[in-house]
CSV table of C-alpha atoms and ligand atoms in Angstrom, one decimal:
chain,number,residue,atom,x,y,z
A,91,MET,CA,14.9,-18.8,79.9
A,92,PRO,CA,17.6,-21.3,80.8
A,93,ALA,CA,16.7,-24.3,83.0
A,94,GLN,CA,17.5,-23.9,86.6
A,95,ASN,CA,20.2,-26.1,88.2
A,96,GLY,CA,21.0,-28.0,85.0
A,97,PRO,CA,18.8,-29.4,82.3
A,98,SER,CA,17.4,-32.4,84.2
A,99,ARG,CA,16.1,-30.5,87.2
A,100,VAL,CA,12.5,-29.2,87.5
A,101,TYR,CA,12.0,-26.1,89.6
A,102,LEU,CA,8.5,-25.8,91.1
A,103,ASP,CA,9.2,-23.5,94.0
A,104,HIS,CA,8.7,-20.0,92.6
A,105,ALA,CA,6.8,-18.9,95.7
A,106,ALA,CA,10.0,-19.4,97.7
A,107,THR,CA,12.1,-17.4,95.2
A,108,THR,CA,12.4,-16.9,91.5
A,109,PRO,CA,15.5,-17.1,89.2
A,110,PRO,CA,16.6,-13.5,88.3
A,111,ASP,CA,15.7,-12.6,84.8
A,112,ARG,CA,18.7,-12.3,82.5
A,113,ARG,CA,17.8,-8.7,81.8
A,114,VAL,CA,17.7,-8.0,85.6
A,115,VAL,CA,21.2,-9.3,86.0
A,116,GLU,CA,22.3,-7.1,83.1
A,117,ALA,CA,20.7,-4.1,84.6
A,118,MET,CA,22.6,-4.7,87.9
A,119,LEU,CA,26.1,-5.4,86.5
A,120,PRO,CA,27.0,-1.8,85.6
A,121,LEU,CA,26.0,-0.7,89.2
A,122,LEU,CA,28.3,-3.3,90.7
A,123,ARG,CA,31.2,-2.7,88.2
A,124,GLU,CA,31.2,1.0,87.4
A,125,GLN,CA,28.4,3.0,89.1
A,126,TRP,CA,29.0,1.6,92.6
A,127,HIS,CA,29.2,5.0,94.3
A,128,ASN,CA,27.1,6.0,97.3
A,129,PRO,CA,24.0,7.8,96.0
A,130,SER,CA,24.1,10.2,98.9
A,131,SER,CA,27.5,11.6,98.1
A,132,ILE,CA,28.1,14.9,96.4
A,133,TYR,CA,30.5,14.2,93.5
A,134,VAL,CA,29.5,13.5,89.9
A,135,GLU,CA,29.8,9.7,90.0
A,136,ALA,CA,27.5,9.7,93.1
A,137,GLN,CA,25.0,11.8,91.1
A,138,THR,CA,24.8,9.0,88.6
A,139,ALA,CA,24.1,6.4,91.3
A,140,TYR,CA,21.5,8.8,92.7
A,141,ARG,CA,19.8,9.1,89.4
A,142,VAL,CA,19.6,5.4,89.0
A,143,LEU,CA,18.1,5.1,92.4
A,144,GLU,CA,15.5,7.8,91.7
A,145,ASP,CA,14.7,6.4,88.3
A,146,ALA,CA,14.1,3.0,89.9
A,147,ARG,CA,11.8,4.6,92.5
A,148,ALA,CA,9.8,6.4,89.9
A,149,SER,CA,9.4,3.4,87.7
A,150,ILE,CA,8.3,1.1,90.5
A,151,ALA,CA,6.0,3.8,91.8
A,152,HIS,CA,4.5,4.2,88.4
A,153,ALA,CA,3.9,0.4,88.1
A,154,ILE,CA,1.8,0.3,91.3
A,155,GLY,CA,0.0,3.6,90.7
A,156,ALA,CA,1.9,5.6,93.4
A,157,GLN,CA,4.0,8.7,93.6
A,158,SER,CA,7.8,8.4,93.8
A,159,GLU,CA,7.9,9.9,97.3
A,160,GLU,CA,5.6,7.1,98.5
A,161,VAL,CA,8.1,4.3,97.8
A,162,ILE,CA,10.7,3.4,100.5
A,163,PHE,CA,13.3,0.9,99.6
A,164,THR,CA,14.1,-1.8,102.1
A,165,SER,CA,15.9,-5.1,102.1
A,166,GLY,CA,12.8,-7.2,101.2
A,167,GLY,CA,9.4,-8.4,102.3
A,168,SER,CA,10.2,-9.1,106.0
A,169,GLU,CA,11.7,-5.7,106.5
A,170,SER,CA,8.8,-3.9,104.8
A,171,ASP,CA,6.3,-5.9,106.8
A,172,SER,CA,8.1,-5.1,110.0
A,173,LEU,CA,8.5,-1.4,109.1
A,174,ALA,CA,4.8,-1.1,108.2
A,175,LEU,CA,3.6,-2.6,111.5
A,176,ARG,CA,6.1,-1.2,113.9
A,177,GLY,CA,6.3,2.1,112.0
A,178,VAL,CA,2.6,2.8,112.2
A,179,VAL,CA,2.2,1.7,115.8
A,180,ASP,CA,5.1,3.8,116.9
A,181,ALA,CA,3.9,6.9,115.1
A,182,THR,CA,0.3,6.7,116.4
A,183,ALA,CA,0.8,5.8,120.0
A,184,GLU,CA,-1.2,8.7,121.3
A,185,ARG,CA,-4.2,7.8,119.2
A,186,GLY,CA,-4.5,4.1,120.0
A,187,ARG,CA,-2.7,0.8,120.6
A,188,HIS,CA,-4.8,-1.7,118.7
A,189,ILE,CA,-4.0,-3.5,115.5
A,190,VAL,CA,-5.9,-6.2,113.5
A,191,THR,CA,-4.4,-8.9,111.4
A,192,THR,CA,-5.2,-12.5,110.3
A,193,ALA,CA,-4.1,-16.0,111.2
A,194,GLY,CA,-3.1,-16.7,107.6
A,195,GLU,CA,-0.4,-14.0,107.4
A,196,HIS,CA,3.3,-14.7,106.7
A,197,HIS,CA,5.4,-15.0,109.9
A,198,ALA,CA,7.0,-11.6,109.0
A,199,VAL,CA,3.6,-10.1,110.0
A,200,LEU,CA,2.5,-12.6,112.6
A,201,ASP,CA,5.7,-12.6,114.6
A,202,THR,CA,6.0,-8.8,114.5
A,203,ALA,CA,2.4,-8.6,115.7
A,204,GLU,CA,3.3,-11.0,118.5
A,205,GLN,CA,6.3,-9.0,119.5
A,206,LEU,CA,4.2,-5.8,119.5
A,207,GLU,CA,1.7,-7.6,121.8
A,208,ARG,CA,4.5,-8.4,124.2
A,209,GLU,CA,5.3,-4.7,124.2
A,210,GLY,CA,1.7,-3.8,125.2
A,211,VAL,CA,-0.1,-3.4,121.9
A,212,GLU,CA,-3.5,-5.0,121.7
A,213,VAL,CA,-3.6,-7.4,118.7
A,214,THR,CA,-6.7,-9.0,117.2
A,215,VAL,CA,-5.9,-12.0,115.0
A,216,LEU,CA,-8.8,-12.9,112.8
A,217,GLY,CA,-9.5,-16.4,111.6
A,218,VAL,CA,-9.6,-17.4,108.0
A,219,ASP,CA,-12.1,-19.6,106.2
A,220,ARG,CA,-11.5,-23.1,105.0
A,221,GLU,CA,-10.0,-21.7,101.8
A,222,GLY,CA,-7.6,-19.4,103.6
A,223,ALA,CA,-9.5,-16.1,103.0
A,224,VAL,CA,-10.6,-13.5,105.5
A,225,ASP,CA,-14.1,-12.2,105.4
A,226,PRO,CA,-14.2,-8.4,104.8
A,227,ALA,CA,-17.2,-8.0,107.1
A,228,THR,CA,-15.2,-9.7,110.0
A,229,VAL,CA,-12.3,-7.3,109.4
A,230,GLU,CA,-14.7,-4.3,109.5
A,231,ALA,CA,-16.3,-5.5,112.7
A,232,ALA,CA,-12.9,-5.8,114.4
A,233,VAL,CA,-12.0,-2.1,113.8
A,234,ARG,CA,-12.4,0.2,116.7
A,235,ASP,CA,-11.9,3.9,117.4
A,236,ASP,CA,-8.4,3.1,118.7
A,237,THR,CA,-7.4,0.7,115.8
A,238,VAL,CA,-4.3,2.2,114.2
A,239,LEU,CA,-3.6,-0.5,111.7
A,240,VAL,CA,-5.2,-3.4,109.8
A,241,SER,CA,-2.7,-5.7,108.1
A,242,VAL,CA,-4.2,-8.3,105.7
A,243,MET,CA,-2.1,-10.1,103.1
A,244,HIS,CA,-3.1,-9.8,99.4
A,245,ALA,CA,-2.3,-13.4,98.4
A,246,ASN,CA,-1.3,-16.2,100.7
A,247,ASN,CA,2.2,-17.8,100.2
A,248,GLU,CA,1.1,-21.3,101.1
A,249,VAL,CA,-2.2,-21.9,99.6
A,250,GLY,CA,-2.3,-19.0,97.0
A,251,THR,CA,-5.6,-17.6,98.3
A,252,VAL,CA,-6.3,-14.0,97.1
A,253,ASN,CA,-8.0,-11.8,99.7
A,254,ASP,CA,-10.5,-9.1,98.6
A,255,VAL,CA,-8.2,-6.4,99.9
A,256,ALA,CA,-10.1,-3.6,98.0
A,257,GLU,CA,-13.3,-4.5,99.8
A,258,ILE,CA,-11.5,-4.8,103.2
A,259,ALA,CA,-9.8,-1.4,102.8
A,260,ARG,CA,-13.1,0.2,101.8
A,261,ARG,CA,-14.9,-1.2,104.8
A,262,VAL,CA,-12.0,-0.4,107.3
A,263,HIS,CA,-11.8,3.2,106.1
A,264,ASP,CA,-15.6,3.6,106.2
A,265,ARG,CA,-15.6,2.5,109.8
A,266,ASN,CA,-12.5,4.4,110.9
A,267,PRO,CA,-10.9,6.8,108.3
A,268,ARG,CA,-7.8,7.1,110.6
A,269,THR,CA,-7.0,3.3,110.6
A,270,ALA,CA,-4.2,2.6,108.2
A,271,VAL,CA,-4.5,-0.5,106.0
A,272,HIS,CA,-1.4,-2.5,105.1
A,273,THR,CA,-1.2,-5.4,102.7
A,274,ASP,CA,1.6,-7.8,102.1
A,275,ALA,CA,1.7,-8.1,98.3
A,276,VAL,CA,4.9,-10.1,98.2
A,277,GLN,CA,3.3,-13.1,96.4
A,278,SER,CA,0.7,-11.2,94.4
A,279,ALA,CA,2.8,-8.3,92.9
A,280,ALA,CA,4.3,-10.5,90.2
A,281,HIS,CA,1.0,-12.0,89.1
A,282,LEU,CA,-1.9,-9.7,89.8
A,283,GLY,CA,-0.5,-6.3,88.9
A,284,VAL,CA,-1.1,-4.5,92.2
A,285,ASN,CA,-2.4,-0.9,92.1
A,286,VAL,CA,-2.4,1.0,95.4
A,287,ASP,CA,-5.5,3.1,94.5
A,288,ARG,CA,-7.6,0.2,93.2
A,289,LEU,CA,-6.7,-1.8,96.4
A,290,GLY,CA,-7.3,1.4,98.5
A,291,VAL,CA,-4.4,0.6,100.8
A,292,ASP,CA,-2.1,2.9,102.8
A,293,LEU,CA,0.9,0.6,102.9
A,294,LEU,CA,1.9,-2.2,100.6
A,295,THR,CA,4.9,-4.6,100.9
A,296,MET,CA,6.8,-5.9,97.9
A,297,THR,CA,10.0,-7.9,97.5
A,298,ALA,CA,12.1,-8.2,94.3
A,299,HIS,CA,13.1,-11.9,94.6
A,300,LYS,CA,9.6,-13.2,94.1
A,301,LEU,CA,9.2,-11.4,90.8
A,302,TYR,CA,12.4,-12.5,89.0
A,303,GLY,CA,14.5,-9.9,90.7
A,304,PRO,CA,17.4,-10.2,93.1
A,305,ARG,CA,17.3,-11.0,96.8
A,306,GLY,CA,18.0,-8.1,99.2
A,307,ALA,CA,15.7,-5.5,97.7
A,308,GLY,CA,12.2,-4.7,98.6
A,309,ALA,CA,9.9,-1.7,98.9
A,310,LEU,CA,7.2,-0.4,101.2
A,311,TYR,CA,4.6,1.8,99.6
A,312,VAL,CA,3.5,4.4,102.1
A,313,ARG,CA,0.5,6.6,101.1
A,314,ALA,CA,1.3,10.3,101.5
A,315,GLY,CA,0.1,11.4,105.0
A,316,THR,CA,0.2,7.9,106.6
A,317,PRO,CA,2.0,8.2,109.9
A,318,LEU,CA,5.2,6.1,110.0
A,319,ALA,CA,8.2,6.1,112.3
A,320,ALA,CA,11.6,4.9,111.1
A,321,GLN,CA,12.8,1.6,112.6
A,322,ILE,CA,16.4,1.7,111.4
A,323,LEU,CA,18.0,4.9,112.4
A,324,GLY,CA,21.2,6.6,111.3
A,325,GLY,CA,21.7,8.2,107.9
A,326,GLY,CA,18.9,10.3,106.5
A,327,GLN,CA,18.2,7.9,103.5
A,328,GLU,CA,14.7,7.2,102.3
A,329,ARG,CA,13.4,10.5,103.5
A,330,ASP,CA,14.5,9.6,107.1
A,331,LEU,CA,12.3,6.6,107.1
A,332,ARG,CA,14.9,3.9,106.6
A,333,ALA,CA,18.6,4.5,107.3
A,334,GLY,CA,21.3,2.7,105.4
A,335,THR,CA,23.2,3.2,102.1
A,336,GLU,CA,20.8,2.0,99.4
A,337,ASN,CA,21.6,-1.2,97.5
A,338,THR,CA,21.5,0.5,94.2
A,339,ALA,CA,22.4,-2.6,92.1
A,340,ALA,CA,19.6,-4.7,93.7
A,341,ILE,CA,17.2,-1.8,93.5
A,342,ALA,CA,17.9,-1.2,89.8
A,343,GLY,CA,17.4,-5.0,89.4
A,344,MET,CA,14.1,-4.8,91.1
A,345,ALA,CA,12.9,-1.9,88.9
A,346,GLU,CA,13.9,-3.9,85.8
A,347,ALA,CA,12.1,-7.0,87.2
A,348,VAL,CA,8.9,-4.9,87.8
A,349,ARG,CA,9.1,-3.5,84.3
A,350,ILE,CA,9.4,-6.9,82.8
A,351,GLY,CA,6.6,-8.2,85.0
A,352,VAL,CA,4.3,-5.5,83.7
A,353,GLU,CA,5.3,-6.2,80.1
A,354,ARG,CA,4.8,-10.0,80.5
A,355,ARG,CA,1.8,-10.0,82.8
A,356,GLU,CA,-0.7,-11.4,80.3
A,357,ALA,CA,1.7,-13.9,78.8
A,358,ASP,CA,2.7,-15.1,82.3
A,359,LEU,CA,-0.9,-15.4,83.4
A,360,GLY,CA,-1.9,-17.6,80.4
A,361,HIS,CA,1.2,-19.7,80.8
A,362,ASP,CA,0.9,-20.2,84.6
A,363,ARG,CA,-2.9,-20.8,84.5
A,364,ALA,CA,-2.5,-23.6,81.9
A,365,LEU,CA,0.1,-25.4,84.0
A,366,GLN,CA,-2.0,-24.8,87.2
A,367,ARG,CA,-5.2,-26.2,85.5
A,368,ARG,CA,-3.4,-29.4,84.5
A,369,LEU,CA,-2.1,-30.0,88.1
A,370,ILE,CA,-5.4,-29.2,89.8
A,371,ASP,CA,-7.3,-31.5,87.4
A,372,GLU,CA,-4.9,-34.3,87.3
A,373,LEU,CA,-3.4,-34.7,90.8
A,374,PRO,CA,-6.6,-35.9,92.4
A,375,ARG,CA,-7.1,-38.3,89.5
A,376,ARG,CA,-3.7,-39.9,89.9
A,377,ILE,CA,-3.3,-40.0,93.7
A,378,PRO,CA,-5.9,-41.4,96.1
A,379,MET,CA,-6.7,-39.5,99.3
A,380,VAL,CA,-5.4,-36.2,98.2
A,381,GLY,CA,-7.0,-32.8,98.4
A,382,ILE,CA,-6.2,-29.5,96.7
A,383,THR,CA,-6.0,-26.8,99.4
A,384,GLY,CA,-7.1,-23.2,98.9
A,385,PRO,CA,-9.8,-22.0,96.5
A,386,LEU,CA,-10.6,-24.3,93.5
A,387,ASP,CA,-12.0,-21.2,91.8
A,388,VAL,CA,-8.8,-20.1,90.1
A,389,ASP,CA,-9.9,-16.5,90.0
A,390,ARG,CA,-9.5,-16.4,93.7
A,391,ARG,CA,-6.0,-18.0,93.8
A,392,LEU,CA,-2.6,-17.0,92.5
A,393,PRO,CA,-2.2,-18.3,88.9
A,394,ASN,CA,1.0,-20.2,89.5
A,395,SER,CA,0.1,-21.8,92.8
A,396,VAL,CA,-1.1,-25.4,93.5
A,397,SER,CA,-1.2,-26.6,97.1
A,398,LEU,CA,-2.3,-29.9,98.3
A,399,VAL,CA,-2.5,-32.3,101.2
A,400,ILE,CA,-1.7,-36.0,100.8
A,401,GLY,CA,-3.2,-38.3,103.4
A,402,PHE,CA,-0.9,-40.7,105.3
A,403,VAL,CA,2.4,-39.1,104.2
A,404,GLU,CA,4.8,-36.5,105.6
A,405,GLY,CA,5.3,-33.5,103.3
A,406,GLU,CA,9.0,-33.4,104.2
A,407,SER,CA,9.5,-37.0,103.1
A,408,ILE,CA,7.8,-36.3,99.8
A,409,LEU,CA,10.0,-33.3,99.2
A,410,LEU,CA,13.2,-35.4,99.8
A,411,ALA,CA,11.9,-38.1,97.4
A,412,LEU,CA,10.9,-35.5,94.8
A,413,ASP,CA,14.4,-33.9,95.2
A,414,LEU,CA,16.0,-37.2,94.4
A,415,ALA,CA,13.8,-37.5,91.4
A,416,GLY,CA,15.0,-34.1,90.2
A,417,ILE,CA,12.1,-31.9,91.3
A,418,ALA,CA,12.3,-29.0,93.6
A,419,ALA,CA,9.1,-28.2,95.5
A,420,SER,CA,8.1,-27.1,98.9
A,421,SER,CA,5.8,-28.2,101.7
A,422,GLY,CA,3.8,-25.2,102.9
A,423,SER,CA,6.1,-22.3,103.3
A,424,ALA,CA,9.8,-22.5,102.6
A,425,CYS,CA,10.4,-20.1,105.4
A,426,THR,CA,9.3,-22.8,107.9
A,427,THR,CA,11.1,-25.7,106.2
A,428,GLY,CA,13.1,-27.7,108.7
A,429,SER,CA,10.4,-27.3,111.4
A,430,VAL,CA,8.1,-30.3,111.9
A,431,GLU,CA,5.1,-28.2,112.9
A,432,PRO,CA,2.2,-28.4,110.5
A,433,SER,CA,1.6,-25.2,108.5
A,434,HIS,CA,-0.1,-22.5,110.6
A,435,VAL,CA,-2.1,-21.5,107.6
A,436,LEU,CA,-3.7,-25.0,107.1
A,437,VAL,CA,-4.4,-25.3,110.8
A,438,ALA,CA,-6.0,-21.8,110.7
A,439,MET,CA,-8.2,-23.1,107.8
A,440,GLY,CA,-9.4,-25.8,110.2
A,441,MET,CA,-7.5,-28.7,108.8
A,442,PRO,CA,-6.6,-31.5,111.3
A,443,ALA,CA,-2.9,-31.1,112.2
A,444,GLU,CA,-2.1,-34.7,111.3
A,445,LEU,CA,-3.4,-34.3,107.8
A,446,ALA,CA,-1.7,-30.9,107.4
A,447,ARG,CA,1.6,-32.6,107.9
A,448,GLY,CA,1.2,-34.0,104.4
A,449,SER,CA,1.2,-30.7,102.6
A,450,LEU,CA,2.9,-29.9,99.4
A,451,ARG,CA,3.2,-26.7,97.4
A,452,LEU,CA,4.0,-26.6,93.7
A,453,THR,CA,4.6,-23.1,92.3
A,454,ALA,CA,5.4,-22.9,88.6
A,455,GLY,CA,7.1,-20.0,86.8
A,456,ARG,CA,8.3,-18.7,83.5
A,457,GLY,CA,11.0,-21.4,83.2
A,458,ASN,CA,8.5,-24.3,83.4
A,459,GLY,CA,7.0,-26.0,80.4
A,460,GLU,CA,4.3,-28.7,80.1
A,461,ALA,CA,7.0,-31.4,80.2
A,462,ASP,CA,7.9,-30.3,83.7
A,463,ILE,CA,4.3,-30.7,84.8
A,464,GLU,CA,4.0,-34.1,83.2
A,465,ARG,CA,7.2,-35.2,84.9
A,466,LEU,CA,5.8,-34.2,88.3
A,467,LEU,CA,2.6,-36.0,87.4
A,468,ASP,CA,4.6,-39.1,86.5
A,469,GLU,CA,6.9,-39.0,89.5
A,470,LEU,CA,4.7,-38.1,92.4
A,471,PRO,CA,2.1,-40.9,92.4
A,472,PRO,CA,4.6,-43.8,92.8
A,473,ILE,CA,6.5,-41.8,95.5
A,474,VAL,CA,3.3,-41.4,97.5
A,475,GLU,CA,2.5,-45.1,97.0
A,476,ARG,CA,6.0,-46.0,98.2
A,477,MET,CA,5.8,-43.7,101.3
A,478,ARG,CA,2.4,-45.1,102.2
A,479,ALA,CA,3.6,-48.6,101.9
A,480,LEU,CA,6.5,-47.8,104.3
A,481,SER,CA,4.3,-46.0,106.8
A,482,PRO,CA,3.6,-47.7,110.2
A,483,ILE,CA,0.0,-46.3,110.0
A,484,PRO,CA,-2.0,-48.3,107.4
A,485,ALA,CA,-3.1,-45.9,104.7
A,486,THR,CA,-6.5,-47.4,104.3
A,487,GLU,CA,-9.5,-45.5,105.7
A,488,PRO,CA,-9.0,-41.8,106.3
A,489,PRO,CA,-10.4,-40.6,109.6
A,490,ASP,CA,-13.8,-38.9,109.2
A,491,GLU,CA,-12.5,-35.5,110.0
A,492,TRP,CA,-10.1,-35.7,107.0
A,493,ARG,CA,-12.8,-36.5,104.5
A,494,PRO,CA,-14.0,-32.9,103.8
A,495,TRP,CA,-10.4,-32.0,102.9
A,496,LEU,CA,-9.8,-34.9,100.5
A,497,ASN,CA,-11.1,-35.3,97.0
A,498,GLY,CA,-10.2,-37.9,94.6
A,499,ASP,CA,-10.8,-41.6,95.3
A,500,VAL,CA,-11.5,-41.5,99.1
B,207,PLP,C1,3.7,-13.4,101.9
B,207,PLP,C2,5.2,-13.2,102.2
B,207,PLP,N1,5.5,-12.1,103.0
B,207,PLP,C3,6.8,-11.9,103.3
B,207,PLP,C4,7.8,-12.7,102.9
B,207,PLP,C5,9.2,-12.4,103.2
B,207,PLP,O1,9.9,-11.8,102.2
B,207,PLP,P1,11.5,-11.7,102.1
B,207,PLP,O2,12.0,-13.1,101.9
B,207,PLP,O3,11.8,-10.8,100.9
B,207,PLP,O4,11.9,-11.1,103.4
B,207,PLP,C6,7.5,-13.8,102.1
B,207,PLP,C7,8.5,-14.8,101.7
B,207,PLP,O5,8.3,-15.9,101.5
B,207,PLP,C8,6.1,-14.1,101.8
B,207,PLP,O6,5.8,-15.1,101.0
């Protein structure tokens, strides 16, 4: 795969977005150039576009263990999350007005839940543990007779923690078979090979641009029989559940990205894990007062994700210095970049806010090699040292409440 942004740049922000695979772009081009017709129209050209759309649906459904009719195309993860929450709540109003989610969710879920609360829905937001995971027994205990939906993310976008969604779904359904379970699989779909039956979920969110597909295409899996009310009204597209002329080029790109993802899963896993291992082992050795956040047990975290906090520095300043050194990374979630607030996920894990400001997320991908990781390992320690030397707060003794979060030479 070609290097991103020129040969001298290192891209370590695959959790923010991934470069579209060359084959994905090739799959999209005919739909932009020749087969651009509206798949809902009647003439022969439109029939071709319709077939492309339905082939993409069948192929994505197959990859996640679903039926074609259970896949609704959307514009991406945020829309799918919003449709899942609002759609179930609207369709079940006579049955109950209570939903359950967790403090570690992406803002696409959390902000939608907050808005629903303002509209009169009762929302229980469960805490996460110090690794960012939610306890299945806690989720079960929160489910009531009037709980219409539980939404728990599969893998966290900031710290890479993988929740035991299968166990959560089993317990929720045991407690109340009418409670729908939704999972945001935006980050996990590329890496873990999601299967809706193995996970036992009723709704599942995916987006193409985190799995080497294009921006602007996503899907919501909706298990047959799950009540869902459309949120975008107008045309009768997507079985009346999401109006709007489908973005056939992006959807075909998404289907190709999913296909390639399945084909490459084992190779990607081995590659990503090796780079992850090196970073997790080496960063605390090279930088004093640093802590890896999220699970250290790599079986419980996304294979490409390394997140850390660095005492006595601002994550944003580190990002700027890394950028100047030719390395693109992120501090916490890219979606909140620009805000000075510490990550809501780290704070929910119990980390002191001051320490959480020094967070950094490194997410490798197919285009990275060992040399990229070595470059990061060479560049980052002197940057941290420089930042600490410039800081008005002396970077000597970490406060006691930081200590449980820091490993390395504290
Ligand atoms: C876990 C999670 N959910 C939802 C989203 C939003 O997806 P999209 O950018 O496709 O709207 C993201 C994007 O970062 C994410 O990481």
